[in-house]
Tab-separated table of C-alpha atoms in Angstrom:
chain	number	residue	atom	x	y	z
N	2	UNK	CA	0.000	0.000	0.000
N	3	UNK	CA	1.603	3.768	-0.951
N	4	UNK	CA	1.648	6.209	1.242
N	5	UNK	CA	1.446	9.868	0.070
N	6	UNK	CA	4.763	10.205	1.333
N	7	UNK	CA	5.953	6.750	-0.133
N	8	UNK	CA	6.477	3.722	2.010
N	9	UNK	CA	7.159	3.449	5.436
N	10	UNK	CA	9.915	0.518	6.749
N	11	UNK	CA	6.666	-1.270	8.494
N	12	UNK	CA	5.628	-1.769	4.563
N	13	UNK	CA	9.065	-2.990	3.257
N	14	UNK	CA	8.880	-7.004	2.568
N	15	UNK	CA	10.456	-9.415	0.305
N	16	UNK	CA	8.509	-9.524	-2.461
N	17	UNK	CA	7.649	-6.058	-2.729
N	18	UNK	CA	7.628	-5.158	-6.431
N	19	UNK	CA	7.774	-1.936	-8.349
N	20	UNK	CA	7.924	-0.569	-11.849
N	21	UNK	CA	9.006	2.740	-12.576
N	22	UNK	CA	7.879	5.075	-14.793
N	23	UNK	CA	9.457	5.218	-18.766
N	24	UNK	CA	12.017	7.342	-20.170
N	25	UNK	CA	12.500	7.685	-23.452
N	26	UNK	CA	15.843	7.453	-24.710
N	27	UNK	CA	16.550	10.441	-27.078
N	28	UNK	CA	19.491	11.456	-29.505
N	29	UNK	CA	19.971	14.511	-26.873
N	30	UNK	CA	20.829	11.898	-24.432
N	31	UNK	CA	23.327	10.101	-26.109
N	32	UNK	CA	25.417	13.499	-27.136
N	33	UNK	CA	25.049	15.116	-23.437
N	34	UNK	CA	26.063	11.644	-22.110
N	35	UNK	CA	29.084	11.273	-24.283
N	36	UNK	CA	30.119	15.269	-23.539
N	37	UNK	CA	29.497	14.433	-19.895
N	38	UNK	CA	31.470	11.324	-19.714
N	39	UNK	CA	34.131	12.049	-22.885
N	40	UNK	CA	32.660	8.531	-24.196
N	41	UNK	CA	32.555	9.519	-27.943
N	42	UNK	CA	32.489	6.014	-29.401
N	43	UNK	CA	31.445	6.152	-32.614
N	44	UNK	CA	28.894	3.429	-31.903
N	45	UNK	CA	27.092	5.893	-30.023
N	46	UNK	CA	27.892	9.324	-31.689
N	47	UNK	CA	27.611	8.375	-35.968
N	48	UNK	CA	24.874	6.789	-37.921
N	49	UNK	CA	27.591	5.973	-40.567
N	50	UNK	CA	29.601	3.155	-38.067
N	51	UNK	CA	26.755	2.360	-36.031
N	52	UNK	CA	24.832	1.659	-39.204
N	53	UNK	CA	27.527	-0.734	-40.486
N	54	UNK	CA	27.753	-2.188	-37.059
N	55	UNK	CA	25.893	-5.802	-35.708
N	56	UNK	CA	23.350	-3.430	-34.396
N	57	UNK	CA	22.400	-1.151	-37.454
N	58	UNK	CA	22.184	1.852	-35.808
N	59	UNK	CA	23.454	3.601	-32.878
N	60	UNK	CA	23.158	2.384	-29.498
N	61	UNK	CA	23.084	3.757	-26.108
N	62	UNK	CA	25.752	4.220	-23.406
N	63	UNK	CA	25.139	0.714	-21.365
N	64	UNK	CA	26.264	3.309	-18.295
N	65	UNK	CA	23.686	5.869	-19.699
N	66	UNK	CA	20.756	3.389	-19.432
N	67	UNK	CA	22.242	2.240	-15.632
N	68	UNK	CA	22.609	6.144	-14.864
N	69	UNK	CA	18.822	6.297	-15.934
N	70	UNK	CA	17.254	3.458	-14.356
N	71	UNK	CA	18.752	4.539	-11.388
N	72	UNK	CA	17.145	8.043	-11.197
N	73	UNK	CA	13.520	6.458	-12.355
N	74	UNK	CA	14.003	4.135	-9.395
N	75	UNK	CA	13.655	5.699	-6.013
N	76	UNK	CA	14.586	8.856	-6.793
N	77	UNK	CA	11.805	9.776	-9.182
N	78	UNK	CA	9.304	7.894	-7.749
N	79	UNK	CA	9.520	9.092	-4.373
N	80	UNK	CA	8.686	5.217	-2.983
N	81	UNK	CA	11.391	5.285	-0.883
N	82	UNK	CA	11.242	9.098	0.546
N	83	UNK	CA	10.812	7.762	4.166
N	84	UNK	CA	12.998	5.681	4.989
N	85	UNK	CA	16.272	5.652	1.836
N	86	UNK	CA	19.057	6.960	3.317
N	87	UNK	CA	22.080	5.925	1.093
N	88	UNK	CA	22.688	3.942	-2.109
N	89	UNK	CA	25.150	1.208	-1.233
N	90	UNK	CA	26.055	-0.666	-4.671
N	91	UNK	CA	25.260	-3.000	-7.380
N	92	UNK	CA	26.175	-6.477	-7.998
N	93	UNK	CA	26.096	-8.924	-10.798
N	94	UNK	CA	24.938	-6.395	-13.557
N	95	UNK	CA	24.757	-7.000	-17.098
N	96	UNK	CA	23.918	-5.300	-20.227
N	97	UNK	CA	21.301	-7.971	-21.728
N	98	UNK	CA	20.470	-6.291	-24.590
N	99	UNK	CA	21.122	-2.801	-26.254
N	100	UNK	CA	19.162	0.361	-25.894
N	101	UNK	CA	18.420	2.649	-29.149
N	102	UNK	CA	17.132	5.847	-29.384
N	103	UNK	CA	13.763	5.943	-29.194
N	104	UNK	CA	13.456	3.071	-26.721
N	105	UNK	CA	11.087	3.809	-24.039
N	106	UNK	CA	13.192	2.168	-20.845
N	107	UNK	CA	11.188	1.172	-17.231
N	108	UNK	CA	12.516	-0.331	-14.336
N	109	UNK	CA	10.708	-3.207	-12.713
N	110	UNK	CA	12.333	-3.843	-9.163
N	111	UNK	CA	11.622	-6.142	-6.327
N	112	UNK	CA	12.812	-6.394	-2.691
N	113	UNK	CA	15.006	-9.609	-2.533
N	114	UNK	CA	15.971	-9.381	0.555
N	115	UNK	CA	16.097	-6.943	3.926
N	116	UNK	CA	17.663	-7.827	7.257
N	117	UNK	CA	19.166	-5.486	9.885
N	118	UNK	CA	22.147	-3.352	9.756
N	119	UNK	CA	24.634	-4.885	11.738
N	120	UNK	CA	26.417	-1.642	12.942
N	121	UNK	CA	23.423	0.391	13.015
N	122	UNK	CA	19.995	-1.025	14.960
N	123	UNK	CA	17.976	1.478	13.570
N	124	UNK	CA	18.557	1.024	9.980
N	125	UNK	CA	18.294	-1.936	7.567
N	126	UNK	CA	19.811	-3.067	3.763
N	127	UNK	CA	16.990	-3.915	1.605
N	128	UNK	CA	18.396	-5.448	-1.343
N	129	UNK	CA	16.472	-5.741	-4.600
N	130	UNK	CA	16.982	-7.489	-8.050
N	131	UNK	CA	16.185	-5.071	-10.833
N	132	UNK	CA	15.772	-5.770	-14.683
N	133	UNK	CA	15.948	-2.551	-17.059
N	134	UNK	CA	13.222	-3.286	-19.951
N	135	UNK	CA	12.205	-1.788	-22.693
N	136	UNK	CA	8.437	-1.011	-24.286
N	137	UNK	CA	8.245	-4.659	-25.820
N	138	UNK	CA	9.012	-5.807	-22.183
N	139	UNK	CA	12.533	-7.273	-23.315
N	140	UNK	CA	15.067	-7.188	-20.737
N	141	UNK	CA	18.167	-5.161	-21.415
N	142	UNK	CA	19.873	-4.816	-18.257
N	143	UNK	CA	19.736	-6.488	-14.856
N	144	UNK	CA	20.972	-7.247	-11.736
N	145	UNK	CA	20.870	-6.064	-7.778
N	146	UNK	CA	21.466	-2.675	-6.242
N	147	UNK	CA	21.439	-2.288	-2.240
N	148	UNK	CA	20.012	0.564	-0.330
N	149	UNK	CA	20.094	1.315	3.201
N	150	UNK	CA	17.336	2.292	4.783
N	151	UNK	CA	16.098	3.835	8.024
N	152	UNK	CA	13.302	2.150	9.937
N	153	UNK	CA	12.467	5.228	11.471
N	154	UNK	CA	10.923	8.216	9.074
N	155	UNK	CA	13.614	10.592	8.108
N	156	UNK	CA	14.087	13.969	10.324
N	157	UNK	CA	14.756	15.498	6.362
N	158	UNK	CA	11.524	14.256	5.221
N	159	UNK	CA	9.808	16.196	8.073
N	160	UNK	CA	11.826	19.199	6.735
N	161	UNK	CA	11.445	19.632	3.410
N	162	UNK	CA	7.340	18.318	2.865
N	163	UNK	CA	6.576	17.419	-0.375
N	164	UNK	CA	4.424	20.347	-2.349
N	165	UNK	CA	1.562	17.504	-2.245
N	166	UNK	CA	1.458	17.048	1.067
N	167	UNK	CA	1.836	20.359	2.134
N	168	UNK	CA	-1.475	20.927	-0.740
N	169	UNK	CA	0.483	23.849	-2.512
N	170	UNK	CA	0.625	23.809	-6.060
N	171	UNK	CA	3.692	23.435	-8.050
N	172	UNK	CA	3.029	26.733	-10.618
């Protein structure tokens, strides 16, 4: 069950699942992402080589579409809002499949696991097993990412109230 303000720790379970919202991946993406990172393969940055390539056109940064599924996760969705307090890694990830422009990318994520912190009794690591897919529900990345999470509502989430809880409107 969602809360306004997203989930509570009470609500965390294995099993919980999620899906994110989509993102399409444009050619503005690619370009800011290869001036960002200086990755200027030609597989992402020219029609001419990508065309020629086993693909047969251009193909996204595999970081790009990580980078991305990690902001549609809990950042953009707010789920989490209560209770994430720090992103703590990924493991066994893999680039399935490639991602074009003009792929619509969601993230569908479930809780594999939780248990306590063992330094902290008030906190938890809730890992989950995500799998990046794309708007024909193929798979093109996967694998786990850890959070650590507070079992007690955040004192920041108290400070800064969301503009619809606090019933102001955004304009």
């Amino acid at each position: 069950m969602a809360h306004l303000q997203g989930y509570t720790y009470d609500d965390l379970h294995e099993g919980l699942a999620f899906r994110s919202p989509g993102r399409t991946i444009t050619d503005a993406d690619l370009v800011g992402f290869a001036g960002l990172t200086g990755d200027f393969s030609e597989l992402h940055t020219s029609d001419v080589y990508a065309e020629a390539s086993q693909f047969g056109r251009r193909v996204a940064h595999g970081m790009l579409g990580l980078a991305y599924a990690h902001g549609l996760m809990w950042a953009r969705t707010g789920e989490l809002r209560q209770t994430a307090i720090a992103f703590l890694g990924i493991g066994d990830w893999r680039f399935v499949a490639p991602i074009f422009v003009g792929d619509t990318i969601f993230v569908d994520y479930v809780i594999k696991e939780i248990r306590d912190s063992r330094s902290k009794p008030d906190q938890a690591i809730a890992t989950f097993e995500v799998k990046v897919v794309n708007q024909a529900g193929e798979v093109v990345q996967q694998g786990t990412k850890a959070l650590l999470v507070s079992k007690t509502p955040l004192a920041a989430v108290a400070a800064a109230p969301s503009l619809a809880a606090s019933g102001k409107d955004a304009s």
